[in-house]
Short mmCIF file of C-alpha atoms in Angstrom, two decimals:
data_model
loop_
_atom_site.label_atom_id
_atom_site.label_comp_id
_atom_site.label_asym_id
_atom_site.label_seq_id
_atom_site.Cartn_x
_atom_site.Cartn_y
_atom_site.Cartn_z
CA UNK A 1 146.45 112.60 146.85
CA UNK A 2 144.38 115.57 148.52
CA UNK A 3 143.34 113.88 151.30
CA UNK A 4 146.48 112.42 151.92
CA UNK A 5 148.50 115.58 151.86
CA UNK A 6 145.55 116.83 154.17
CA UNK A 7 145.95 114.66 156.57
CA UNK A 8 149.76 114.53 156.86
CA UNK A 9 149.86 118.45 157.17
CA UNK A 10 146.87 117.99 159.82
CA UNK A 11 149.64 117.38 163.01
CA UNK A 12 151.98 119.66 161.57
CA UNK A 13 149.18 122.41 161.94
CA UNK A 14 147.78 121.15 165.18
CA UNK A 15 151.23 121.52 166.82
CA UNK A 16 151.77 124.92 165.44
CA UNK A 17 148.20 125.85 167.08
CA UNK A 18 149.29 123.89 170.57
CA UNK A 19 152.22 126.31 170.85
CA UNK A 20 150.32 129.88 169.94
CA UNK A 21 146.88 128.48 171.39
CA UNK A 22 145.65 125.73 173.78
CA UNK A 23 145.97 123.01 171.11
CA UNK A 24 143.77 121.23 168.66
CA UNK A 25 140.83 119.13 169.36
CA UNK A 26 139.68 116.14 167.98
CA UNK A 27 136.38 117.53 166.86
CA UNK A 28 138.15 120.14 164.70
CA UNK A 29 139.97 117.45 163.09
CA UNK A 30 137.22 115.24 161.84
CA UNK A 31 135.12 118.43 160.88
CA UNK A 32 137.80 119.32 158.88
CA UNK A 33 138.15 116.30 156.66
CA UNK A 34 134.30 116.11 156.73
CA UNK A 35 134.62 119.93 155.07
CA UNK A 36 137.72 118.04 152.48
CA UNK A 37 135.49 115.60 151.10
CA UNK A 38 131.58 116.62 150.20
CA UNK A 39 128.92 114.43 148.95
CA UNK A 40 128.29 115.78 145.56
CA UNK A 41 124.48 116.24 144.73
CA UNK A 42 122.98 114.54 141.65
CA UNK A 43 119.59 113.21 140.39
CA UNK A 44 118.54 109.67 139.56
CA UNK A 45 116.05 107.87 137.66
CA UNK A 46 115.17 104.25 137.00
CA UNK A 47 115.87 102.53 133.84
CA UNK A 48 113.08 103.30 131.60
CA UNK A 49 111.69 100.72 128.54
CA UNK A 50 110.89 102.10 124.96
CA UNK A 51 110.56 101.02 121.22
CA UNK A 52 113.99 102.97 119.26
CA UNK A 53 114.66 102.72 115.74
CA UNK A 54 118.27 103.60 114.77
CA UNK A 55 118.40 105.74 111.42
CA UNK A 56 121.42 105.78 108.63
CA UNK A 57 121.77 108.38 105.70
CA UNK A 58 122.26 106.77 101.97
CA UNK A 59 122.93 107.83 98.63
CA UNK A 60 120.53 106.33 96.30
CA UNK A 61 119.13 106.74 92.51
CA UNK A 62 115.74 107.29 91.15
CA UNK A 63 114.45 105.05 88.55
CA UNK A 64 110.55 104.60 86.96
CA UNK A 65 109.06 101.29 87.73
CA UNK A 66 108.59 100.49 84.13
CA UNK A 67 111.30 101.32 81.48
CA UNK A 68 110.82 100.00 77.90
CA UNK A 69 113.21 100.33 74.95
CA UNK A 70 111.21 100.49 71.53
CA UNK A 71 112.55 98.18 68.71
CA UNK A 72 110.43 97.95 65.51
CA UNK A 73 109.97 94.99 63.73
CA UNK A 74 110.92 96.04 60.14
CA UNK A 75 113.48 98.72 58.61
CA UNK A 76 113.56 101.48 56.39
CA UNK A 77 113.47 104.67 55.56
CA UNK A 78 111.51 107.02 58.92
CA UNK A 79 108.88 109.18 57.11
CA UNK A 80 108.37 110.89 60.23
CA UNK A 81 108.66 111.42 64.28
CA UNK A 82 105.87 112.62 66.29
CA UNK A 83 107.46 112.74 70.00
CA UNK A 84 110.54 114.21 71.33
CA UNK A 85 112.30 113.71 74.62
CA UNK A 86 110.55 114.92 77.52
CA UNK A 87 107.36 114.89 75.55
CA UNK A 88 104.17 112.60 77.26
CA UNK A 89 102.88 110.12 75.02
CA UNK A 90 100.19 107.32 75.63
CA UNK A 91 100.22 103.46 74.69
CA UNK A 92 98.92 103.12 71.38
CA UNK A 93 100.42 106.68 70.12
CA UNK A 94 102.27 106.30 66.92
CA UNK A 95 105.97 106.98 67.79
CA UNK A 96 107.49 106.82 64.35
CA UNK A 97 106.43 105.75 60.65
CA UNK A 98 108.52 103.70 58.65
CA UNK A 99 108.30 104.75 54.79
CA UNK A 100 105.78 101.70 53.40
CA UNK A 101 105.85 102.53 49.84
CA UNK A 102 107.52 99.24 48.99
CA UNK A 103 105.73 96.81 51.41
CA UNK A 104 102.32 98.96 49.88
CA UNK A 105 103.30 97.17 46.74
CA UNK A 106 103.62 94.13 48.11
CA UNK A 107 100.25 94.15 49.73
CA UNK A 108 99.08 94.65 46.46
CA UNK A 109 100.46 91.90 44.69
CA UNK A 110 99.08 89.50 47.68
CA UNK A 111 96.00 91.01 47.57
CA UNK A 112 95.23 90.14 43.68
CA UNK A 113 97.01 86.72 44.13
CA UNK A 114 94.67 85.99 46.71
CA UNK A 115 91.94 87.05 44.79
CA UNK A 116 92.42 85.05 42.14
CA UNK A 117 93.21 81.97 44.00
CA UNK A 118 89.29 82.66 45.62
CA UNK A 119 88.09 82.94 42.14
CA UNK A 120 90.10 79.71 40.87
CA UNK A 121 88.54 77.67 43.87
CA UNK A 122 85.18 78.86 43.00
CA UNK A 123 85.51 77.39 39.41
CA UNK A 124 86.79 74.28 40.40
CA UNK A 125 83.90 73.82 43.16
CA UNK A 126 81.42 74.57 40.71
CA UNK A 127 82.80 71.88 38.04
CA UNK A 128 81.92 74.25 35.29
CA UNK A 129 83.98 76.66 33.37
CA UNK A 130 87.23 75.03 32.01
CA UNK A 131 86.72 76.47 28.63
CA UNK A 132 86.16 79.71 30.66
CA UNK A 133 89.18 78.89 32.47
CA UNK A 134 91.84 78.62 29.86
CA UNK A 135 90.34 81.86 28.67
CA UNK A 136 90.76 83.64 32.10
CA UNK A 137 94.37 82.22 32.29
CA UNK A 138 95.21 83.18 28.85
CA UNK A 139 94.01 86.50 29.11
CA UNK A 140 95.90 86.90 32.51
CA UNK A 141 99.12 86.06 30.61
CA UNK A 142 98.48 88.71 27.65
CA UNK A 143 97.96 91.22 30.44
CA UNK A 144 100.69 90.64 32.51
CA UNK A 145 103.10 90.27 29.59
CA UNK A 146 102.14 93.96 28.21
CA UNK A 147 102.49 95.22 31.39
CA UNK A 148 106.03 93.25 31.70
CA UNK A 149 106.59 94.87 27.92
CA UNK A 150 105.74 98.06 29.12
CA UNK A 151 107.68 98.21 32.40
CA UNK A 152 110.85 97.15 30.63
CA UNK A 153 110.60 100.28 27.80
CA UNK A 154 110.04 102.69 30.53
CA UNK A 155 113.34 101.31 32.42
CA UNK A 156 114.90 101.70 29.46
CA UNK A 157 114.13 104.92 28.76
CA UNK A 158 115.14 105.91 32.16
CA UNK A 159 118.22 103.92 31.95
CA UNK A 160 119.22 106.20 28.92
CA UNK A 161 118.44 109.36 30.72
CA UNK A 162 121.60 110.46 32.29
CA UNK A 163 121.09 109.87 35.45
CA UNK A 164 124.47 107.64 37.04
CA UNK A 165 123.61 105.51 39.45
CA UNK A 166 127.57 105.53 40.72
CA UNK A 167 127.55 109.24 40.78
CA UNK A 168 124.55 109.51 42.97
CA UNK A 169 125.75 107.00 45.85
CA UNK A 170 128.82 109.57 45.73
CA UNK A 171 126.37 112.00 46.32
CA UNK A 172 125.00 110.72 49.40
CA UNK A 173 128.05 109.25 51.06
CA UNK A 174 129.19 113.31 50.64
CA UNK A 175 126.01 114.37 52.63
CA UNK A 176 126.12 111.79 55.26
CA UNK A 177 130.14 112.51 55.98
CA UNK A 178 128.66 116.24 55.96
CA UNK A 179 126.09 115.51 58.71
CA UNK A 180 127.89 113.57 60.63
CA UNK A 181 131.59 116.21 60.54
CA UNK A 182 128.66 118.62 61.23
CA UNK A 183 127.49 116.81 64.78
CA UNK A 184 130.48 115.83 65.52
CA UNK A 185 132.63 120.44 64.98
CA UNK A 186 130.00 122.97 64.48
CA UNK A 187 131.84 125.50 62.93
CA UNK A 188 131.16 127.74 59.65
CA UNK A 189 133.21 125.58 57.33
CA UNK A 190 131.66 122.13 58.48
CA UNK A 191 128.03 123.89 58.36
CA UNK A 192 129.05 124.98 54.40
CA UNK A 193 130.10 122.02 53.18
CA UNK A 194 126.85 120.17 54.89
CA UNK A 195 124.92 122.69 52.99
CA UNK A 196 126.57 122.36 49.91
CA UNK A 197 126.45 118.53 50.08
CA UNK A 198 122.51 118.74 50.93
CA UNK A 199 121.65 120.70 47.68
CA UNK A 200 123.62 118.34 45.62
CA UNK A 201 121.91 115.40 47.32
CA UNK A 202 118.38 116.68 47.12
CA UNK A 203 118.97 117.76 43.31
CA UNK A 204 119.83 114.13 42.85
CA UNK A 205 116.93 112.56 44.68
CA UNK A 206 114.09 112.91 42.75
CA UNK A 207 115.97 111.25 39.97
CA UNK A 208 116.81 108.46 41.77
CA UNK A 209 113.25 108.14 43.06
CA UNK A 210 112.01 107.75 39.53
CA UNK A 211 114.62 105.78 38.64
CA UNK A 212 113.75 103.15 41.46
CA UNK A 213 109.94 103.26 40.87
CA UNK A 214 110.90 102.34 36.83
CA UNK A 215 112.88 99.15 38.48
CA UNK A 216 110.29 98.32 40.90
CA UNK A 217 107.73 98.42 38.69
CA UNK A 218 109.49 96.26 36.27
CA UNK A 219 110.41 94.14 38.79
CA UNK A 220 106.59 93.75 40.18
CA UNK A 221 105.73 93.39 36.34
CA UNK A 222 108.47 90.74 35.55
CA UNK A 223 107.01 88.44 38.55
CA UNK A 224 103.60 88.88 37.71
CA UNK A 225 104.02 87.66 34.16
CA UNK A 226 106.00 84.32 35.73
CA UNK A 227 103.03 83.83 37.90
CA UNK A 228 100.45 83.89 35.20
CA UNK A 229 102.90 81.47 33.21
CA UNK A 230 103.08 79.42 36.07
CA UNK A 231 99.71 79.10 37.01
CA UNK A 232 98.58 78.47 33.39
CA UNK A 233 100.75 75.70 33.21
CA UNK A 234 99.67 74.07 36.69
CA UNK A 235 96.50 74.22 35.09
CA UNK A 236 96.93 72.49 31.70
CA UNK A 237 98.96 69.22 33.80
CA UNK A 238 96.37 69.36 36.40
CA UNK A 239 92.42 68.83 35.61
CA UNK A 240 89.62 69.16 37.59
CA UNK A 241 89.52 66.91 40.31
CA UNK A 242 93.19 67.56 40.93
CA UNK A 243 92.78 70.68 40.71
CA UNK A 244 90.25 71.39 43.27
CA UNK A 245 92.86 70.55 45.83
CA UNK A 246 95.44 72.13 44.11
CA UNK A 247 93.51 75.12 44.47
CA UNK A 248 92.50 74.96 47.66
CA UNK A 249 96.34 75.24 48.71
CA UNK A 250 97.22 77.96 46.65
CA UNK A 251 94.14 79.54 48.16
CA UNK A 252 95.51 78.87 51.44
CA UNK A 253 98.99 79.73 50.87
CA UNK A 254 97.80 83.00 49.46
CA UNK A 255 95.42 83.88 51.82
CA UNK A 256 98.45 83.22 54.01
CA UNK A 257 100.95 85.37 52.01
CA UNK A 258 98.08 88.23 52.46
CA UNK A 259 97.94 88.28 56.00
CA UNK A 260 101.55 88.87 56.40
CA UNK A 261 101.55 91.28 54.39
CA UNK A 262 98.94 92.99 55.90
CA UNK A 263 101.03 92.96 59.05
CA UNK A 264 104.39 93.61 57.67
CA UNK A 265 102.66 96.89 56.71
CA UNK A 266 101.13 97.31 60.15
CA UNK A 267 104.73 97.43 61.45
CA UNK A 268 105.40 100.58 59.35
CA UNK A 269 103.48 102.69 61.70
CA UNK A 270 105.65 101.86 65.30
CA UNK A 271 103.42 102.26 68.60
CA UNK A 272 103.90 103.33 72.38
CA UNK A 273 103.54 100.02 74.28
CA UNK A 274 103.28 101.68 77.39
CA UNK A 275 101.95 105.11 78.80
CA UNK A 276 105.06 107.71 80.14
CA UNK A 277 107.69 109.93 79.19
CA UNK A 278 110.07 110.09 76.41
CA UNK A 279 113.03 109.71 77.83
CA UNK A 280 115.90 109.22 74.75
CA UNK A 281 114.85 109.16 71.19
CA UNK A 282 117.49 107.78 68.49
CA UNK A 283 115.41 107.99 65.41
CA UNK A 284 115.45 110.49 62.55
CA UNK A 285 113.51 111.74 59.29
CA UNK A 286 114.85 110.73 56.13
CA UNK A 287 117.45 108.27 57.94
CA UNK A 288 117.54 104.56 57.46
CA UNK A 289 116.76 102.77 61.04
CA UNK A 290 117.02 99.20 61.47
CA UNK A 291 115.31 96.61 63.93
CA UNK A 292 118.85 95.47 66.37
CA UNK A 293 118.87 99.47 68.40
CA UNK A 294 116.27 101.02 70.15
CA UNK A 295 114.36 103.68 68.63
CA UNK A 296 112.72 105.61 71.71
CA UNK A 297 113.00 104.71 75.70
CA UNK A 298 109.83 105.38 77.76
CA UNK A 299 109.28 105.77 81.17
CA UNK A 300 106.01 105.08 83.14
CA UNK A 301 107.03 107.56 86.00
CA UNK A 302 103.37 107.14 87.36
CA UNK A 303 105.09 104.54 89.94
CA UNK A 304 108.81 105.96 90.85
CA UNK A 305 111.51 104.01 92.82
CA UNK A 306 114.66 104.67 94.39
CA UNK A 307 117.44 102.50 94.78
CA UNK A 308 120.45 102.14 96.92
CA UNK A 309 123.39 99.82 98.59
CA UNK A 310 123.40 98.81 102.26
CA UNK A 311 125.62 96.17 104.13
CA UNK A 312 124.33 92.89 104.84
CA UNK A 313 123.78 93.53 108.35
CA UNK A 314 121.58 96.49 107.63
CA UNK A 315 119.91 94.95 105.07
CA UNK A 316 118.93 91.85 107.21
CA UNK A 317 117.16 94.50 109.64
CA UNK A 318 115.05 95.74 107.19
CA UNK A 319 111.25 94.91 106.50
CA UNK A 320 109.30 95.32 103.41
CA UNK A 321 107.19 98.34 104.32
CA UNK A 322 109.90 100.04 106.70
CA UNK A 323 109.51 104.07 106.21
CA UNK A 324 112.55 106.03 104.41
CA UNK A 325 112.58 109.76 103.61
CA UNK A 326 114.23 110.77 100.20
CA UNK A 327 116.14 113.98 99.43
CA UNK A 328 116.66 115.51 96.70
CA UNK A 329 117.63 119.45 96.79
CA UNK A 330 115.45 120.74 99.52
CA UNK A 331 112.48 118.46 98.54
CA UNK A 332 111.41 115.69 101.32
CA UNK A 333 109.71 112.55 99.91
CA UNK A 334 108.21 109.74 101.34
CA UNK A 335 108.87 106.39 100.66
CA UNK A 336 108.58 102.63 101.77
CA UNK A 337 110.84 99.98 101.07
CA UNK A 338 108.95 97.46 98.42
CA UNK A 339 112.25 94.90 97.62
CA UNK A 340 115.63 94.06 99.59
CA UNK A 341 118.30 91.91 97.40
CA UNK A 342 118.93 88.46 98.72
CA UNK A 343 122.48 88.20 96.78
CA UNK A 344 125.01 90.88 97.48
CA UNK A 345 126.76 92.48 93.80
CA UNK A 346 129.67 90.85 92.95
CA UNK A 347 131.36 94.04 92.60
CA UNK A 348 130.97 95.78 95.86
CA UNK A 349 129.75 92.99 98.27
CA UNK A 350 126.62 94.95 98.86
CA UNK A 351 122.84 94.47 98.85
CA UNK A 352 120.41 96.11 96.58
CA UNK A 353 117.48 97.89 98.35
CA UNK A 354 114.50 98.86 96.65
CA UNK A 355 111.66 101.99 98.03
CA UNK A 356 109.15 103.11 96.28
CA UNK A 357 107.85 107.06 96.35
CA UNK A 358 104.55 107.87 97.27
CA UNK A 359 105.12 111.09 94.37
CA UNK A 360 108.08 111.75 92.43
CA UNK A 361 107.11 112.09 89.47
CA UNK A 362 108.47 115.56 88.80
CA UNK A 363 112.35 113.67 89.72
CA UNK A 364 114.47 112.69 86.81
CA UNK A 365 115.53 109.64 86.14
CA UNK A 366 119.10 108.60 87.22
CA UNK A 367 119.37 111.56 90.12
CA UNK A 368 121.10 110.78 92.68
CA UNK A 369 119.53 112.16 95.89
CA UNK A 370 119.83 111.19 99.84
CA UNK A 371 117.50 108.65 101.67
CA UNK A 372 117.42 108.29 105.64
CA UNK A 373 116.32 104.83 105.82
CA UNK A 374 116.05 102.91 109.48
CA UNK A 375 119.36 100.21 109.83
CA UNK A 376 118.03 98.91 113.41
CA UNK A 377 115.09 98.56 116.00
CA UNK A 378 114.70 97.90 119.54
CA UNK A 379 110.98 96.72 120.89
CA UNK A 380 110.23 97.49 124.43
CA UNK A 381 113.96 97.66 125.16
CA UNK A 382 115.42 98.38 128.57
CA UNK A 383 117.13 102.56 127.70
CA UNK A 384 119.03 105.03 129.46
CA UNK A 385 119.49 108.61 128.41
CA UNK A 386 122.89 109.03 125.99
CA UNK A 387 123.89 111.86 128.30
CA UNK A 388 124.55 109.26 130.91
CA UNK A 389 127.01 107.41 128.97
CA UNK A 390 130.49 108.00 129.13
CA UNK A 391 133.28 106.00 127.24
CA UNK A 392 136.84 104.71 128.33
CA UNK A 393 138.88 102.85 125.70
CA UNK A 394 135.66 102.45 123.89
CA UNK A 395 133.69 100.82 126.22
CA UNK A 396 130.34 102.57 127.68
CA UNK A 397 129.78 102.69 131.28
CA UNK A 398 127.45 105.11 133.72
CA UNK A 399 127.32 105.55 137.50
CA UNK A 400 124.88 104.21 139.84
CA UNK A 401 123.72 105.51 142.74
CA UNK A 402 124.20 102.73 145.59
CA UNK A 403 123.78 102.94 149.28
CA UNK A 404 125.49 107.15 149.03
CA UNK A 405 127.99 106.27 146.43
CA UNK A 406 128.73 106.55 143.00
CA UNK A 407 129.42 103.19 141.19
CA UNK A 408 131.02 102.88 137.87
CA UNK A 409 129.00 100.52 135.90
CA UNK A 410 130.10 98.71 132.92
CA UNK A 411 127.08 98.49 129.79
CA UNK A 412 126.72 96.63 126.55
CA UNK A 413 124.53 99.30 124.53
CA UNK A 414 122.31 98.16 121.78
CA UNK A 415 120.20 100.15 119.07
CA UNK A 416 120.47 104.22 119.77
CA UNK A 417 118.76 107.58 118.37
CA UNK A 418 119.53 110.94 118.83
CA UNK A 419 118.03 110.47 123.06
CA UNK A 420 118.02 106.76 124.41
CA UNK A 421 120.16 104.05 123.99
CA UNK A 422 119.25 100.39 124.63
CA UNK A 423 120.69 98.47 127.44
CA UNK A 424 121.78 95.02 126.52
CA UNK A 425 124.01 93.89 129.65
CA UNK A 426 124.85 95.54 132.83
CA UNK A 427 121.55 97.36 134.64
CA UNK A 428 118.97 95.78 136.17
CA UNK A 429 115.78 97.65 136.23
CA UNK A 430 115.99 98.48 139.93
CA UNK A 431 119.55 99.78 138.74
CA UNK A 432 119.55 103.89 140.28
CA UNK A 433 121.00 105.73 137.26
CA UNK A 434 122.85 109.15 137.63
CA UNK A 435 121.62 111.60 135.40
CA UNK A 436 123.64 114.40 136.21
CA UNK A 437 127.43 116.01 135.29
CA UNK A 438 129.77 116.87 137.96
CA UNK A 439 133.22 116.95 137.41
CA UNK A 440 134.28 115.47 140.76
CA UNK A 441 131.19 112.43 139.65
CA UNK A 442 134.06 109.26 140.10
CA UNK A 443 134.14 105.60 141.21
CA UNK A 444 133.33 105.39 144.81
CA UNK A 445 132.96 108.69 145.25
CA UNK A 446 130.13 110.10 147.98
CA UNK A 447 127.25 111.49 146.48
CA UNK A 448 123.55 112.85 148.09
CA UNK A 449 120.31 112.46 145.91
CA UNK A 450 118.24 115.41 145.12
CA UNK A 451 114.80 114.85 145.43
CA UNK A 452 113.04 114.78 142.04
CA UNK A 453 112.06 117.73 140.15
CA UNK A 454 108.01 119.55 140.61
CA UNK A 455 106.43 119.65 137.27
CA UNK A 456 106.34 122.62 135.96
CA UNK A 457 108.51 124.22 138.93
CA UNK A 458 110.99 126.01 137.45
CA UNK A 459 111.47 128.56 140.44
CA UNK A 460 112.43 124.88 142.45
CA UNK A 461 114.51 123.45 139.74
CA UNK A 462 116.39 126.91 139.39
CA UNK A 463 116.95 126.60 143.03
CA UNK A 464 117.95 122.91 143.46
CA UNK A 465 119.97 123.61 140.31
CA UNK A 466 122.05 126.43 142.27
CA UNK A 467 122.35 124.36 145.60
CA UNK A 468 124.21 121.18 142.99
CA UNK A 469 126.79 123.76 141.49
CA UNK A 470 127.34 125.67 144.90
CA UNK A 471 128.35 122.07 146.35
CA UNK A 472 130.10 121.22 143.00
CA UNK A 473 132.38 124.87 143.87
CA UNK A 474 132.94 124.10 147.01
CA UNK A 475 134.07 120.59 146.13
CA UNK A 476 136.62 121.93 143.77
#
């Protein structure tokens, strides 16, 4: 629209300098659109070819490699804790003991019954010894029966004491709706009344501690006395030669009954399977814990991953072994990427990504913190600087210098970083790119190519730099 207007007004001025002068040439004329319309200076450079890698930011969580939730195998009454959370504890530690008072017993009663089946096979191998044996029997019977006599006088005793069983369980259900009104409002009143409830509960206990040993002795006693009964009488309808093999199963099934008792008591005393951190603990003294909940959680944070979402196009463009950097307050960490999810989550459509820490031991687990991981890559790509990119209805283009113009040059751009972006479509590598601003820099327009910049001379580039924006003045 300038040049147009210039060169209507052009005659108009010509014939005003006709009638005050002698007119106005044609040489003026053409040096004066010449002067309208400049060739703007700019720089070029060929398309260059690099390896990019395009980087995203993520929100992630940290998690051990190796979590384990500690059940025990039998429960009871916990004698005692020895680890609390946070505390360090190594496989084969004893994490909590299960009171084994009654499976003790037990033990015991296998033990002798096991015994004596060894002793009755012994007889019966030897062929000798049946006058010996309906002694031994006998005599087992009078001593278990006494002992069945006595257990029952002493229960009776204690059941005439006046301890109430009813009263006691009233007792206890006070304390335990004390403890638990305690947890749940810590105030003076609910810390009274757990108090008060404790004393009466602890006055209690020791007579119902007797009490119980009285029935489980009488109880032990009682079955004792049936077994000696019962064994004298499989004796007496079974003789020697039956009896060998009748002994050699009960020998069997006692060694049997033994063993497992041996091992239910093992299970008392519940173990660290694995070396790491307590990380929740659920057990407590003097509280009945069962087998179905966890007791402890540990975490082996000697190997520490991170994971977090990405789209299925990212996660296709990751590798196994691909670098990410992890965040987490204004600590850096290293880590590679050890597992990508082949099935997206049903609830957000996205992929699972898995890195693993070189050292982050010292994070907690379940933190959230901030990976940069890389979403793309680009291997000896054909690039461009970003500054030479400009955008029109979202689509990239650039200029290139051909034969003294400037031509706009549609581009499909590929994988970017914060310098270079990769040229899919639209340059060829012979392609003149213009690397600098100007704001007359247009389709078509005129432009003159500065010779390329001396390394390391700034004095030049100052210069050359002056010369650009005293043409890009005058253009204006």
């Amino acid at each position: 629209m300038k040049e147009l207007l210039t060169k209507r007004t052009l005659p108009i001025f010509c014939a005003a300098l006709m009638v005050g002068a002698a007119g106005c040439s044609p040489a003026a004329t053409e040096a004066a659109v010449i002067e309208e319309n400049p060739a703007i200076s700019v720089r070029t450079q060929l398309p260059t070819y690099a390896s990019l890698e395009q980087r995203a930011t993520f929100a992630g969580k940290i998690s051990p490699d190796e979590t384990v939730a500690v059940l025990g195998k039998i429960g009871g009454t916990v004698q005692q804790t020895n680890f609390e959370v946070g505390d360090t504890v190594r496989k084969g530690q004893v994490l909590y003991v299960i009171d084994p008072s009654d499976i003790q017993l037990a033990v015991d009663q296998a033990k002798i019954a096991y015994e004596t089946a060894l002793k009755n096979v012994e007889i019966a191998e030897s062929g000798s010894g049946d006058s010996l044996r309906e002694l031994q029997y006998k005599t087992a019977i009078d001593t278990a029966q006494q002992a069945y006599e006595r257990a029952r006088d002493n229960l009776d005793l204690a059941s005439d004491d006046d301890f109430d069983m009813s009263e006691f369980r009233k007792v206890r259900k006070r304390w335990k709706d004390a403890t638990k009104a305690y947890d749940k409002n810590q105030n003076d009143g609910t810390w009274k009344e757990l108090l008060d409830a404790e004393d009466d509960y602890y006055d209690l206990l020791g007579d119902y501690t007797d009490y119980q040993s009285y029935v489980t002795s009488f109880e032990s006693a009682y079955t004792n006395y049936e077994n000696a009964l019962e064994q004298y009488d499989i004796y007496k309808k079974q003789q020697t030669g039956e009896n060998r093999e009748t002994y050699e199963l009960s020998r069997q099934a006692a060694e049997n009954a033994y063993q497992q008792a041996l091992q239910k008591l093992s299970y008392t005393q519940v173990t660290a399977p694995i070396d790491g951190i307590i990380e929740e603990k659920y057990v407590t003294t003097h509280a009945t814990f069962g087998t179905s909940s966890p007791a402890y959680v540990i975490s082996n944070k000697s190997i520490v991953n991170v994971e977090f979402s990405v789209s299925a196009d990212i996660a296709r463009s990751m590798a196994i072994g691909d670098a990410v950097e992890v965040e987490s307050g204004s600590t850096v960490y290293r880590a590679e990427i050890v597992e990508i999810g082949n099935a997206a989550s049903s609830s957000s459509g996205l992929f699972t990504v898995k890195a693993r820490l070189e050292d982050g031991s010292d994070l907690f687990t379940g933190v959230s913190v901030k990976l940069t991981a890389i979403t793309a890559k680009a291997v000896d790509a054909m690039t461009i600087p970003l500054s030479t990119v400009y955008y029109e209805s979202g689509n990239a283009y650039v200029y290139v210098a051909k034969e003294g113009t400037a031509v706009k040059t549609p581009v499909t751009l590929g994988v970017s970083d914060n310098e270079l972006a990769e040229v899919l479509q639209g340059l060829s590598p012979e392609d003149e790119l213009i690397t600098t601003w100007n704001p007359n820099l247009n389709d078509g327009v005129a432009i003159e190519i500065l010779e390329p910049e001396a390394s390391g001379s700034s004095e030049a580039g100052a210069a050359e730099s002056s010369e650009a924006d005293a043409a890009s003045g005058q253009e204006g």
